[in-house]
Each structure stands twice: as structure tokens, then as C-alpha cells.
CSV table of C-alpha atoms in Angstrom, one decimal:
chain,number,residue,atom,x,y,z
Y,98,MET,CA,-56.6,-24.3,-132.9
Y,99,ALA,CA,-55.2,-22.8,-136.2
Y,100,THR,CA,-52.4,-24.5,-138.0
Y,101,LEU,CA,-50.4,-23.2,-141.0
Y,102,ASP,CA,-48.4,-24.4,-144.0
Y,103,VAL,CA,-45.9,-22.3,-145.9
Y,104,LEU,CA,-44.6,-22.4,-149.5
Y,105,PRO,CA,-42.1,-20.0,-151.1
Y,106,ASP,CA,-43.5,-18.3,-154.2
Y,107,GLY,CA,-40.9,-16.1,-155.9
Y,108,ASP,CA,-40.2,-13.0,-153.7
Y,109,ARG,CA,-43.2,-13.8,-151.5
Y,110,MET,CA,-44.2,-16.5,-149.1
Y,111,THR,CA,-47.6,-18.3,-149.4
Y,112,VAL,CA,-49.2,-19.2,-146.1
Y,113,THR,CA,-52.3,-21.4,-145.8
Y,114,LEU,CA,-54.2,-21.5,-142.5
Y,115,TRP,CA,-56.6,-24.1,-141.2
Y,116,GLY,CA,-58.8,-24.3,-138.1
Y,117,GLU,CA,-60.0,-21.5,-135.9
Y,118,LEU,CA,-58.4,-18.1,-135.9
Y,119,ASP,CA,-59.2,-16.6,-132.5
Y,120,LEU,CA,-57.2,-15.6,-129.4
Y,121,GLY,CA,-55.3,-18.8,-129.6
Y,122,GLY,CA,-54.0,-17.8,-133.0
Y,123,ARG,CA,-51.5,-15.5,-131.3
Y,124,ARG,CA,-49.3,-18.5,-130.8
Y,125,LEU,CA,-48.8,-18.5,-134.6
Y,126,LEU,CA,-47.3,-15.0,-134.6
Y,127,PRO,CA,-43.7,-16.0,-133.9
Y,128,ASP,CA,-43.8,-18.4,-136.9
Y,129,LEU,CA,-45.6,-15.8,-139.1
Y,130,TYR,CA,-43.0,-13.2,-138.2
Y,131,ASP,CA,-40.2,-15.6,-139.1
Y,132,ILE,CA,-41.9,-16.4,-142.4
Y,133,LEU,CA,-42.3,-12.6,-143.1
Y,134,THR,CA,-38.6,-12.0,-142.4
Y,135,LEU,CA,-37.6,-14.8,-144.9
Y,136,SER,CA,-39.7,-13.2,-147.6
Y,137,VAL,CA,-38.5,-10.5,-149.9
Y,138,SER,CA,-41.7,-8.5,-150.4
Y,139,GLY,CA,-44.3,-10.1,-148.0
Y,140,VAL,CA,-46.8,-12.8,-147.3
Y,141,ASP,CA,-49.9,-14.1,-149.2
Y,142,LEU,CA,-52.5,-15.6,-147.0
Y,143,TYR,CA,-55.0,-18.3,-148.0
Y,144,LEU,CA,-57.7,-18.4,-145.3
Y,145,ASP,CA,-60.5,-20.3,-147.1
Y,146,SER,CA,-60.0,-23.3,-144.7
Y,147,VAL,CA,-60.4,-21.2,-141.6
Y,148,GLY,CA,-63.8,-22.2,-140.1
Y,149,PHE,CA,-64.0,-19.6,-137.4
Y,150,CYS,CA,-62.5,-16.1,-137.0
Y,151,ASP,CA,-63.2,-13.4,-134.4
Y,152,CYS,CA,-61.8,-10.0,-133.6
Y,153,SER,CA,-58.9,-11.6,-131.8
Y,154,GLY,CA,-58.0,-13.4,-135.0
Y,155,VAL,CA,-58.2,-10.1,-137.0
Y,156,ASN,CA,-55.8,-8.6,-134.4
Y,157,VAL,CA,-53.3,-11.4,-135.3
Y,158,LEU,CA,-53.6,-10.4,-138.9
Y,159,LEU,CA,-53.2,-6.7,-138.1
Y,160,ASP,CA,-50.1,-7.4,-135.9
Y,161,LEU,CA,-48.6,-9.3,-138.8
Y,162,ARG,CA,-49.4,-6.5,-141.2
Y,163,THR,CA,-47.9,-3.9,-138.9
Y,164,ARG,CA,-44.7,-5.9,-138.7
Y,165,ALA,CA,-44.7,-6.1,-142.5
Y,166,LEU,CA,-45.1,-2.4,-142.9
Y,167,ASP,CA,-42.1,-1.9,-140.6
Y,168,GLN,CA,-40.1,-4.0,-143.0
Y,169,GLY,CA,-41.5,-2.3,-146.1
Y,170,LYS,CA,-43.4,-5.5,-147.0
Y,171,THR,CA,-47.1,-6.4,-147.4
Y,172,VAL,CA,-49.6,-9.0,-146.2
Y,173,VAL,CA,-52.3,-9.8,-148.8
Y,174,ILE,CA,-55.3,-12.1,-148.2
Y,175,ARG,CA,-55.6,-14.0,-151.5
Y,176,CYS,CA,-58.8,-15.9,-150.5
Y,177,ALA,CA,-60.9,-16.3,-147.4
Y,178,GLY,CA,-63.9,-18.4,-146.2
Y,179,ARG,CA,-67.2,-17.0,-145.0
Y,180,ALA,CA,-66.1,-16.7,-141.4
Y,181,VAL,CA,-63.1,-14.6,-142.2
Y,182,GLU,CA,-65.0,-12.5,-144.8
Y,183,ARG,CA,-67.7,-11.7,-142.3
Y,184,VAL,CA,-65.3,-10.4,-139.7
Y,185,LEU,CA,-63.2,-8.4,-142.2
Y,186,ASP,CA,-66.4,-6.7,-143.4
Y,187,LEU,CA,-67.6,-6.0,-139.8
Y,188,THR,CA,-64.3,-4.5,-138.8
Y,189,GLY,CA,-63.7,-2.7,-142.0
Y,190,THR,CA,-60.2,-4.2,-142.4
Y,191,ARG,CA,-60.7,-6.0,-145.8
Y,192,GLU,CA,-59.0,-3.3,-147.9
Y,193,LEU,CA,-55.9,-3.3,-145.6
Y,194,PHE,CA,-55.1,-6.8,-147.0
Y,195,THR,CA,-55.4,-6.3,-150.7
Y,196,ASP,CA,-52.9,-5.6,-153.5
Y,197,ALA,CA,-54.2,-2.0,-153.6
Y,198,ALA,CA,-52.7,-1.6,-150.1
Y,199,ARG,CA,-49.2,-2.3,-151.3
Y,200,PRO,CA,-46.9,0.7,-150.9
Y,201,ASP,CA,-45.2,1.9,-154.0
Y,202,GLY,CA,-41.5,2.2,-153.3
Y,203,GLY,CA,-41.0,4.7,-156.2
Y,204,ASP,CA,-43.7,7.0,-154.9
Y,205,PRO,CA,-42.4,9.9,-152.7
Y,206,ARG,CA,-45.8,9.7,-150.9
Y,207,ALA,CA,-45.2,6.1,-149.8
Y,208,ASP,CA,-43.9,7.1,-146.3
Y,209,ALA,CA,-46.9,9.3,-145.7
Y,210,ASP,CA,-49.2,6.6,-146.9
Y,211,GLN,CA,-47.5,4.0,-144.6
Y,212,ASP,CA,-47.9,6.4,-141.6
Y,213,GLY,CA,-51.6,6.8,-142.4
Y,214,LEU,CA,-52.0,3.0,-142.7
Y,215,LEU,CA,-50.3,2.4,-139.3
Y,216,THR,CA,-52.6,5.0,-137.7
Y,217,GLU,CA,-55.6,3.3,-139.2
Y,218,VAL,CA,-54.5,-0.1,-137.9
Y,219,ALA,CA,-54.0,1.4,-134.4
Y,220,GLN,CA,-57.5,2.9,-134.6
Y,221,LEU,CA,-59.0,-0.3,-135.8
Y,222,ARG,CA,-57.3,-2.3,-133.0
Y,223,ARG,CA,-58.6,0.2,-130.3
Y,224,ALA,CA,-62.1,-0.1,-131.8
Y,225,MET,CA,-62.0,-3.9,-131.6
Y,226,GLN,CA,-60.8,-3.8,-128.0
Y,227,THR,CA,-63.7,-1.6,-126.9
Y,228,ARG,CA,-66.3,-3.5,-129.0
Y,229,PRO,CA,-67.0,-6.2,-126.5
Y,230,THR,CA,-67.9,-3.6,-123.8
Y,231,ILE,CA,-70.2,-1.8,-126.2
Y,232,ASP,CA,-71.9,-5.0,-127.2
Y,233,LEU,CA,-72.4,-5.9,-123.5
Y,234,ALA,CA,-73.9,-2.5,-122.8
Y,235,ARG,CA,-76.3,-2.9,-125.8
Y,236,GLY,CA,-77.3,-6.3,-124.4
Y,237,ILE,CA,-78.0,-4.8,-121.0
Y,238,LEU,CA,-80.3,-2.2,-122.6
Y,239,MET,CA,-82.1,-4.9,-124.6
Y,240,ALA,CA,-82.7,-7.0,-121.5
Y,241,SER,CA,-83.6,-4.0,-119.3
Y,242,PHE,CA,-86.0,-2.2,-121.6
Y,243,SER,CA,-87.1,-4.9,-124.0
Y,244,LEU,CA,-85.4,-3.2,-126.9
Y,245,SER,CA,-84.5,-4.7,-130.3
Y,246,PRO,CA,-80.7,-4.8,-131.1
Y,247,GLU,CA,-81.2,-1.8,-133.5
Y,248,ALA,CA,-83.1,0.2,-130.9
Y,249,ALA,CA,-80.6,-0.5,-128.2
Y,250,TRP,CA,-77.8,0.7,-130.5
Y,251,SER,CA,-79.8,3.9,-131.3
Y,252,VAL,CA,-80.2,4.5,-127.5
Y,253,LEU,CA,-76.5,4.2,-127.0
Y,254,VAL,CA,-75.5,6.5,-129.8
Y,255,ARG,CA,-78.1,9.1,-129.0
Y,256,THR,CA,-77.1,9.2,-125.3
Y,257,SER,CA,-73.5,9.4,-126.2
Y,258,GLN,CA,-74.2,12.4,-128.5
Y,259,ASN,CA,-76.4,14.2,-126.0
Y,260,THR,CA,-74.0,13.8,-123.1
Y,261,ASN,CA,-70.9,14.4,-125.2
Y,262,THR,CA,-69.5,11.1,-123.9
Y,263,LYS,CA,-67.4,8.7,-126.0
Y,264,LEU,CA,-69.4,5.6,-126.8
Y,265,HIS,CA,-67.1,3.1,-125.2
Y,266,HIS,CA,-67.0,5.3,-122.0
Y,267,LEU,CA,-70.7,5.3,-121.9
Y,268,ALA,CA,-70.8,1.6,-122.4
Y,269,ARG,CA,-68.4,1.1,-119.5
Y,270,GLU,CA,-70.5,3.2,-117.2
Y,271,LEU,CA,-73.6,1.2,-118.1
Y,272,VAL,CA,-71.8,-2.1,-117.5
Y,273,GLY,CA,-70.6,-0.7,-114.2
Y,274,ALA,CA,-74.1,0.2,-113.2
Y,275,VAL,CA,-75.0,-3.5,-113.3
Y,276,HIS,CA,-72.4,-4.0,-110.5
Y,277,GLY,CA,-73.8,-1.2,-108.4
Y,278,SER,CA,-72.2,2.0,-109.7
Y,279,THR,CA,-74.4,5.1,-110.2
Y,280,LEU,CA,-74.7,6.7,-113.5
Y,281,PRO,CA,-74.2,10.5,-113.7
Y,282,GLU,CA,-77.5,12.4,-113.5
Y,283,GLN,CA,-77.1,13.8,-117.0
Y,284,VAL,CA,-76.6,10.4,-118.4
Y,285,GLN,CA,-79.6,9.1,-116.5
Y,286,ARG,CA,-81.9,11.8,-118.0
Y,287,GLN,CA,-80.6,11.4,-121.5
Y,288,LEU,CA,-80.7,7.6,-121.4
Y,289,ALA,CA,-84.3,7.7,-120.2
Y,290,ALA,CA,-85.2,10.2,-123.0
Y,291,ALA,CA,-83.5,8.0,-125.6
Y,292,VAL,CA,-85.2,4.9,-124.4
Y,293,ALA,CA,-88.6,6.6,-124.5
Y,294,GLY,CA,-87.8,7.8,-128.0
Y,295,ALA,CA,-86.9,4.3,-129.1
Y,296,GLY,CA,-90.5,3.2,-128.2
Y,297,THR,CA,-89.6,0.9,-125.4
Y,298,ARG,CA,-92.2,-1.6,-124.2
Y,299,GLY,CA,-90.8,-1.1,-120.7
Y,300,GLY,CA,-88.9,-3.4,-118.4
Y,301,THR,CA,-89.3,-4.5,-114.8
Y,302,ALA,CA,-87.5,-2.5,-112.1
Y,303,ALA,CA,-85.5,-5.6,-111.1
Y,304,GLY,CA,-84.1,-5.9,-114.6
Y,305,HIS,CA,-82.7,-2.4,-114.6
Y,306,PRO,CA,-78.9,-2.3,-114.0
Y,307,GLY,CA,-78.0,-0.6,-110.8
Y,308,GLY,CA,-81.6,-0.4,-109.6
Y,309,ALA,CA,-84.7,1.3,-110.8
Y,310,ALA,CA,-85.3,5.0,-111.1
Y,311,GLU,CA,-88.4,7.0,-111.3
Y,312,ASP,CA,-87.5,8.0,-114.8
Y,313,GLY,CA,-86.6,4.4,-115.8
Y,314,ALA,CA,-82.9,5.1,-116.3
Y,315,PRO,CA,-80.4,2.5,-114.9
Y,316,GLY,CA,-77.9,3.1,-112.3
Y,317,THR,CA,-79.8,5.5,-110.1
Y,318,GLY,CA,-80.4,3.2,-107.1
């Protein structure tokens, strides 16, 4: 479980976190919100002692940042350990917690910039919420067709493009096929073509989600 320590520093509050920043980190949000309210311009985070961080942990940071933007303040990550750095890079959120992300109160474009940042935060949050389903669908393809992680990702993307289906919708359909749902015929065809194009080594019929089809696509049983 993550714990925190706080130290006033001029018009800002310095917060140091220890432990694991995951779903359980949400219990820290009330304290973090109070600390933010007590600050004049925002919060500086020191996360170099955080040994584990996942997308739920990043969501905690994004929630704090959204609250800060509402108050005209900022949240800046001053330093972070390898676990946090990796998730920030994977989610593309690093730049949202830098000095460069501070709104300039004297700039007439500040309101528009803040609206854009809020939209970006919302998009990132939605992306992280759908990521587990996408990863699960990729794992299903890897197990069903003996694909590498890269090849399974390519199959997902190509099938999504060729069927004009959003990637997370396609992933949800594939996961549903494991539990007996039937994939749409167009998805079956394009999935089979994408798997063939990825150079699959083949998989046993029993391993195919939703049953085996003549063309090798899952979900046709």
C-alpha cells in the first residue's frame, strides 16, 4: 500500500510517495485533494520510492491533475523510479506532469490550453480503461494461433481496420467468443486473413475461442 509524506515549499506542497501505486492508491486521493487545496499553485510529487505502479496508479495521478486544473493549479512529478517511469512512457502521460504543462495565467490562450489538456486526460483515461480487454484479446490470439505478441497486435489492428471496428470493440467481441459468443461473419473472414498474413504456425481447434471454423477464425462454432 502506498503512503505519503507532505512538506510545504513556498506556494507549493511537496508530496513524497512510498510503496505500491495501484488501485489501492485511490484511498490516498482525499488526502491528496486536501493537500492540493492547501497549496497556492499546486503539488510537486516525488515518486522515486514507489516500487510498483500500474494504470490504476496513473489514474490516481490523472484524477489529482484534473482537480488541480479545475483550481488553476498544477501537479508536477519532480522525480520517479523505474516502475513509474515505465508506466508514464507506456501511457504517454509523462508530459502532463512537467513544468512545461503549467498554464500561464497571463496568456489569453490559457483557458483553451486547459480545455485541451482536460480532453487529453479524459482520452488517456478511456484508453487505459480499455487496455486490459485489448491485452486479453491479444493473449487469446497468441494462445489460439501460436502468434508472437507483435504478430497478435498486428492481427488485431489489421482486423480492426478492415472491418471498420474500433479496436476495443473488436477486443471485446474476441473475449466474448471465448465464452460462446459468435463473431460477425465479416470479422471472422478478416481475422482469418490477418492471421494467415501474420504467418501463423496454426493452432488446435480446441484452442480457438468460441469453437473452430473451417477458415480458422474464432467464434464461429
